[in-house]
Structure formats: C-alpha cells, structure tokens
Amino acid sequence: FRSRRTQVLFHSGTAEYSGALKIFTYDAKGRNTLARLWLSGPVIAIPGDRFVLRSPSPAQTVAGGFVIAAFPRQRLSRTKSVLRMQTLLNADLPRRIQFLVEESGTGHRVPELVRFTGAHPDLIKSLIAQNQELTFIETTQRALAKTWIQSRREKLIEWLGAFHAKNPSAPGA
C-alpha cells in the first residue's frame, strides 16, 4: 500500500465505488493512517462519515476509516497534503471553518462551507460571527479572513503612495 496507488473498493452507506488509494502516513499499528482516495464516481460524503475499503481480489476488507475532507485541494505536495489533513483532523467545527476560509485567500461563500463541513448554514454563520479572526459579508454570503483584508488594505495604500509619488499633481488615482 505504501509506495503507489492501490486499487480498492470504497463502501460508504449503500454506495460502492472502485478507486485508488495512496497512503501518505502510516504507523505500525495501522492507526492514524492518512491517505487519499480517488474514486470512480461522485460520492455524497461529509467530514466524519465512515467508510470501508475492500480489495477487489481476493475480496476482503483491508481498512476502514472516516472522511477528513471530501473536497481536498488539488496539486499540493505530499508534505502540505499531510499537514492539511492533520490540521483538519484535529480541528473542531469553528477551527475547521476558520482554516478553510484562511487557506482560500478570497474566503468562501456559505454554500461552499456547507459542502466542506456538512454543517447547517445558520450554524456556520453563527460560528463566523463569534470568530474574531473572520468577518462575514451579508450581501455576498462570504466569509473572509481579517488578515487577508488587512493585507489587501496595505497593498492598496502602498499602490496609492507609489501612484501619487509618480503623479504628484493628479487629483486622485
């Protein structure tokens, strides 16, 4: 299992899909194993949903686990993927929402956060309102990290300073 993708059958609820399994971290007891699955079709799954993996031949159960992220980020290095999975694994819902918003850069809309967490929209809005690191824009239903807003504000002020240094007689930018 460790060095390459292994073909498996994924079972969750009544769904069965073929897929490929790539293990990122593994301990001797088989616990705390982090892996990524590529499935042959779309599956309805949210963080915390349990699944079973079986080998196609001979037919036997090889592993079980639970979903950490149903929509992993694409094109991350192995190290970054493991770090992301460990962060999401150890995060409660408020911290998970904050992490997802902060890693996005441009924030997330509430429907995206519902899809990523499985939480009710009203609960997500409430948790964003309680978080001092996030802000919520009602008109667009988007959560943003305050650090991202601050960095954009600083870039704008820097740009305006450079513009007015080059164009001292201009009434505005």
mmCIF file of C-alpha atoms in Angstrom:
data_model
loop_
_atom_site.group_PDB
_atom_site.id
_atom_site.type_symbol
_atom_site.label_atom_id
_atom_site.label_comp_id
_atom_site.label_asym_id
_atom_site.label_seq_id
_atom_site.Cartn_x
_atom_site.Cartn_y
_atom_site.Cartn_z
ATOM 1 C CA PHE A 1 0.000 0.000 0.000
ATOM 2 C CA ARG A 2 2.754 2.452 0.846
ATOM 3 C CA SER A 3 4.656 3.252 -2.327
ATOM 4 C CA ARG A 4 1.992 3.524 -5.030
ATOM 5 C CA ARG A 5 -1.694 3.775 -5.663
ATOM 6 C CA THR A 6 -3.554 0.600 -4.791
ATOM 7 C CA GLN A 7 -6.879 -0.381 -6.303
ATOM 8 C CA VAL A 8 -9.673 -0.699 -3.723
ATOM 9 C CA LEU A 9 -13.442 -0.847 -3.459
ATOM 10 C CA PHE A 10 -14.875 2.004 -1.391
ATOM 11 C CA HIS A 11 -18.031 1.324 0.636
ATOM 12 C CA SER A 12 -19.966 4.094 2.389
ATOM 13 C CA GLY A 13 -23.607 3.669 3.281
ATOM 14 C CA THR A 14 -25.055 1.739 0.362
ATOM 15 C CA ALA A 15 -22.576 3.124 -2.179
ATOM 16 C CA GLU A 16 -19.760 1.082 -3.663
ATOM 17 C CA TYR A 17 -17.162 2.630 -5.960
ATOM 18 C CA SER A 18 -13.851 1.490 -7.296
ATOM 19 C CA GLY A 19 -10.956 3.732 -6.505
ATOM 20 C CA ALA A 20 -7.275 4.173 -5.955
ATOM 21 C CA LEU A 21 -5.711 4.571 -2.522
ATOM 22 C CA LYS A 22 -2.466 6.422 -1.811
ATOM 23 C CA ILE A 23 -1.188 6.272 1.755
ATOM 24 C CA PHE A 24 0.664 9.364 2.994
ATOM 25 C CA THR A 25 1.413 8.437 6.614
ATOM 26 C CA TYR A 26 1.309 5.064 8.296
ATOM 27 C CA ASP A 27 2.155 3.771 11.730
ATOM 28 C CA ALA A 28 2.971 0.201 12.733
ATOM 29 C CA LYS A 29 -0.430 -0.433 14.352
ATOM 30 C CA GLY A 30 -2.342 0.854 11.330
ATOM 31 C CA ARG A 31 -3.790 3.712 13.328
ATOM 32 C CA ASN A 32 -3.507 7.374 12.411
ATOM 33 C CA THR A 33 -3.003 6.479 8.780
ATOM 34 C CA LEU A 34 -3.618 9.381 6.426
ATOM 35 C CA ALA A 35 -4.446 8.595 2.818
ATOM 36 C CA ARG A 36 -6.094 9.995 -0.251
ATOM 37 C CA LEU A 37 -8.713 8.239 -2.332
ATOM 38 C CA TRP A 38 -9.513 8.836 -5.979
ATOM 39 C CA LEU A 39 -12.956 7.369 -6.682
ATOM 40 C CA SER A 40 -14.563 6.341 -9.962
ATOM 41 C CA GLY A 41 -17.647 8.457 -9.338
ATOM 42 C CA PRO A 42 -19.082 11.165 -7.113
ATOM 43 C CA VAL A 43 -19.923 10.179 -3.557
ATOM 44 C CA ILE A 44 -22.035 12.046 -1.055
ATOM 45 C CA ALA A 45 -19.725 12.330 1.938
ATOM 46 C CA ILE A 46 -19.019 14.862 4.651
ATOM 47 C CA PRO A 47 -16.259 15.001 7.262
ATOM 48 C CA GLY A 48 -16.778 12.270 9.828
ATOM 49 C CA ASP A 49 -18.605 9.847 7.522
ATOM 50 C CA ARG A 50 -17.268 6.323 7.933
ATOM 51 C CA PHE A 51 -16.226 4.020 5.118
ATOM 52 C CA VAL A 52 -14.786 0.547 4.487
ATOM 53 C CA LEU A 53 -12.135 -0.364 1.920
ATOM 54 C CA ARG A 54 -12.022 -3.819 0.378
ATOM 55 C CA SER A 55 -9.584 -5.353 -2.037
ATOM 56 C CA PRO A 56 -11.145 -6.283 -5.376
ATOM 57 C CA SER A 57 -9.438 -9.661 -5.498
ATOM 58 C CA PRO A 58 -9.388 -11.581 -3.292
ATOM 59 C CA ALA A 59 -12.468 -9.909 -1.847
ATOM 60 C CA GLN A 60 -11.562 -8.977 1.705
ATOM 61 C CA THR A 61 -11.780 -5.964 3.972
ATOM 62 C CA VAL A 62 -8.426 -4.178 4.127
ATOM 63 C CA ALA A 63 -9.222 -0.981 6.027
ATOM 64 C CA GLY A 64 -11.835 1.290 7.450
ATOM 65 C CA GLY A 65 -11.839 4.925 8.317
ATOM 66 C CA PHE A 66 -13.627 8.224 8.167
ATOM 67 C CA VAL A 67 -13.663 11.175 5.812
ATOM 68 C CA ILE A 68 -11.446 14.108 6.802
ATOM 69 C CA ALA A 69 -12.021 16.248 3.707
ATOM 70 C CA ALA A 70 -14.403 15.290 0.927
ATOM 71 C CA PHE A 71 -13.010 18.048 -1.326
ATOM 72 C CA PRO A 72 -9.218 18.061 -0.951
ATOM 73 C CA ARG A 73 -7.165 20.804 -2.526
ATOM 74 C CA GLN A 74 -5.540 19.850 -5.772
ATOM 75 C CA ARG A 75 -1.828 19.924 -6.522
ATOM 76 C CA LEU A 76 -0.403 20.029 -3.038
ATOM 77 C CA SER A 77 2.909 18.416 -2.231
ATOM 78 C CA ARG A 78 2.854 15.323 -0.053
ATOM 79 C CA THR A 79 4.082 17.326 2.955
ATOM 80 C CA LYS A 80 1.444 20.033 2.506
ATOM 81 C CA SER A 81 -1.290 17.419 1.998
ATOM 82 C CA VAL A 82 -0.353 15.661 5.235
ATOM 83 C CA LEU A 83 -0.186 18.945 7.145
ATOM 84 C CA ARG A 84 -3.610 19.969 5.779
ATOM 85 C CA MET A 85 -5.155 16.596 6.676
ATOM 86 C CA GLN A 86 -3.691 16.680 10.198
ATOM 87 C CA THR A 87 -4.984 20.217 10.720
ATOM 88 C CA LEU A 88 -8.492 19.265 9.580
ATOM 89 C CA LEU A 89 -8.390 16.012 11.551
ATOM 90 C CA ASN A 90 -7.636 17.818 14.814
ATOM 91 C CA ALA A 91 -9.925 20.817 14.231
ATOM 92 C CA ASP A 92 -13.341 21.247 15.781
ATOM 93 C CA LEU A 93 -16.014 22.874 13.603
ATOM 94 C CA PRO A 94 -15.185 26.536 14.437
ATOM 95 C CA ARG A 95 -11.470 25.961 13.802
ATOM 96 C CA ARG A 96 -12.227 23.967 10.609
ATOM 97 C CA ILE A 97 -14.281 26.863 9.236
ATOM 98 C CA GLN A 98 -11.523 29.338 10.097
ATOM 99 C CA PHE A 99 -8.869 27.138 8.477
ATOM 100 C CA LEU A 100 -10.894 26.692 5.278
ATOM 101 C CA VAL A 101 -11.575 30.431 4.992
ATOM 102 C CA GLU A 102 -7.961 31.395 5.687
ATOM 103 C CA GLU A 103 -6.448 28.877 3.263
ATOM 104 C CA SER A 104 -8.694 30.092 0.480
ATOM 105 C CA GLY A 105 -7.321 33.621 0.291
ATOM 106 C CA THR A 106 -10.554 35.037 -1.085
ATOM 107 C CA GLY A 107 -12.731 33.396 1.539
ATOM 108 C CA HIS A 108 -15.677 31.097 0.992
ATOM 109 C CA ARG A 109 -19.376 31.535 0.478
ATOM 110 C CA VAL A 110 -21.727 29.834 2.943
ATOM 111 C CA PRO A 111 -22.853 27.128 0.446
ATOM 112 C CA GLU A 112 -19.193 26.158 -0.073
ATOM 113 C CA LEU A 113 -18.640 25.930 3.687
ATOM 114 C CA VAL A 114 -21.783 23.770 3.995
ATOM 115 C CA ARG A 115 -20.338 21.449 1.347
ATOM 116 C CA PHE A 116 -16.913 21.334 3.043
ATOM 117 C CA THR A 117 -18.217 20.785 6.598
ATOM 118 C CA GLY A 118 -21.718 19.331 6.394
ATOM 119 C CA ALA A 119 -22.896 21.919 8.926
ATOM 120 C CA HIS A 120 -26.160 23.867 8.675
ATOM 121 C CA PRO A 121 -25.848 27.364 7.111
ATOM 122 C CA ASP A 122 -27.225 29.082 10.232
ATOM 123 C CA LEU A 123 -24.643 27.327 12.425
ATOM 124 C CA ILE A 124 -21.849 28.324 10.045
ATOM 125 C CA LYS A 125 -22.962 31.975 10.088
ATOM 126 C CA SER A 126 -23.156 31.907 13.870
ATOM 127 C CA LEU A 127 -19.641 30.460 14.203
ATOM 128 C CA ILE A 128 -18.243 33.046 11.791
ATOM 129 C CA ALA A 129 -19.886 35.845 13.800
ATOM 130 C CA GLN A 130 -18.293 34.515 17.006
ATOM 131 C CA ASN A 131 -14.809 34.248 15.466
ATOM 132 C CA GLN A 132 -12.686 37.379 15.927
ATOM 133 C CA GLU A 133 -10.405 36.345 13.023
ATOM 134 C CA LEU A 134 -13.205 36.228 10.429
ATOM 135 C CA THR A 135 -15.723 38.638 9.010
ATOM 136 C CA PHE A 136 -18.954 37.942 7.142
ATOM 137 C CA ILE A 137 -20.266 39.949 4.204
ATOM 138 C CA GLU A 138 -24.034 39.549 4.242
ATOM 139 C CA THR A 139 -24.702 40.708 0.655
ATOM 140 C CA THR A 140 -22.414 38.098 -0.883
ATOM 141 C CA GLN A 141 -22.787 35.485 1.901
ATOM 142 C CA ARG A 142 -18.980 35.282 2.004
ATOM 143 C CA ALA A 143 -16.657 34.745 4.954
ATOM 144 C CA LEU A 144 -13.255 36.419 4.774
ATOM 145 C CA ALA A 145 -10.183 36.301 6.979
ATOM 146 C CA LYS A 146 -9.415 39.651 8.591
ATOM 147 C CA THR A 147 -5.716 39.070 7.913
ATOM 148 C CA TRP A 148 -6.482 38.849 4.181
ATOM 149 C CA ILE A 149 -8.471 42.107 4.315
ATOM 150 C CA GLN A 150 -5.617 43.806 6.177
ATOM 151 C CA SER A 151 -3.018 42.642 3.645
ATOM 152 C CA ARG A 152 -5.177 43.937 0.769
ATOM 153 C CA ARG A 153 -5.600 47.256 2.583
ATOM 154 C CA GLU A 154 -1.817 47.568 2.987
ATOM 155 C CA LYS A 155 -1.233 46.762 -0.707
ATOM 156 C CA LEU A 156 -3.795 49.404 -1.712
ATOM 157 C CA ILE A 157 -2.162 52.064 0.473
ATOM 158 C CA GLU A 158 1.252 51.125 -0.949
ATOM 159 C CA TRP A 159 -0.072 51.353 -4.500
ATOM 160 C CA LEU A 160 -1.705 54.723 -3.826
ATOM 161 C CA GLY A 161 1.553 56.040 -2.327
ATOM 162 C CA ALA A 162 3.504 54.929 -5.402
ATOM 163 C CA PHE A 163 0.893 56.427 -7.732
ATOM 164 C CA HIS A 164 0.945 59.815 -6.013
ATOM 165 C CA ALA A 165 4.766 59.802 -5.890
ATOM 166 C CA LYS A 166 4.799 59.408 -9.691
ATOM 167 C CA ASN A 167 1.860 61.762 -10.268
ATOM 168 C CA PRO A 168 2.044 64.478 -7.567
ATOM 169 C CA SER A 169 -0.330 66.856 -9.337
ATOM 170 C CA ALA A 170 -3.041 64.262 -10.078
ATOM 171 C CA PRO A 171 -6.247 64.938 -8.101
ATOM 172 C CA GLY A 172 -6.800 61.206 -7.452
ATOM 173 C CA ALA A 173 -5.995 57.732 -8.627
#
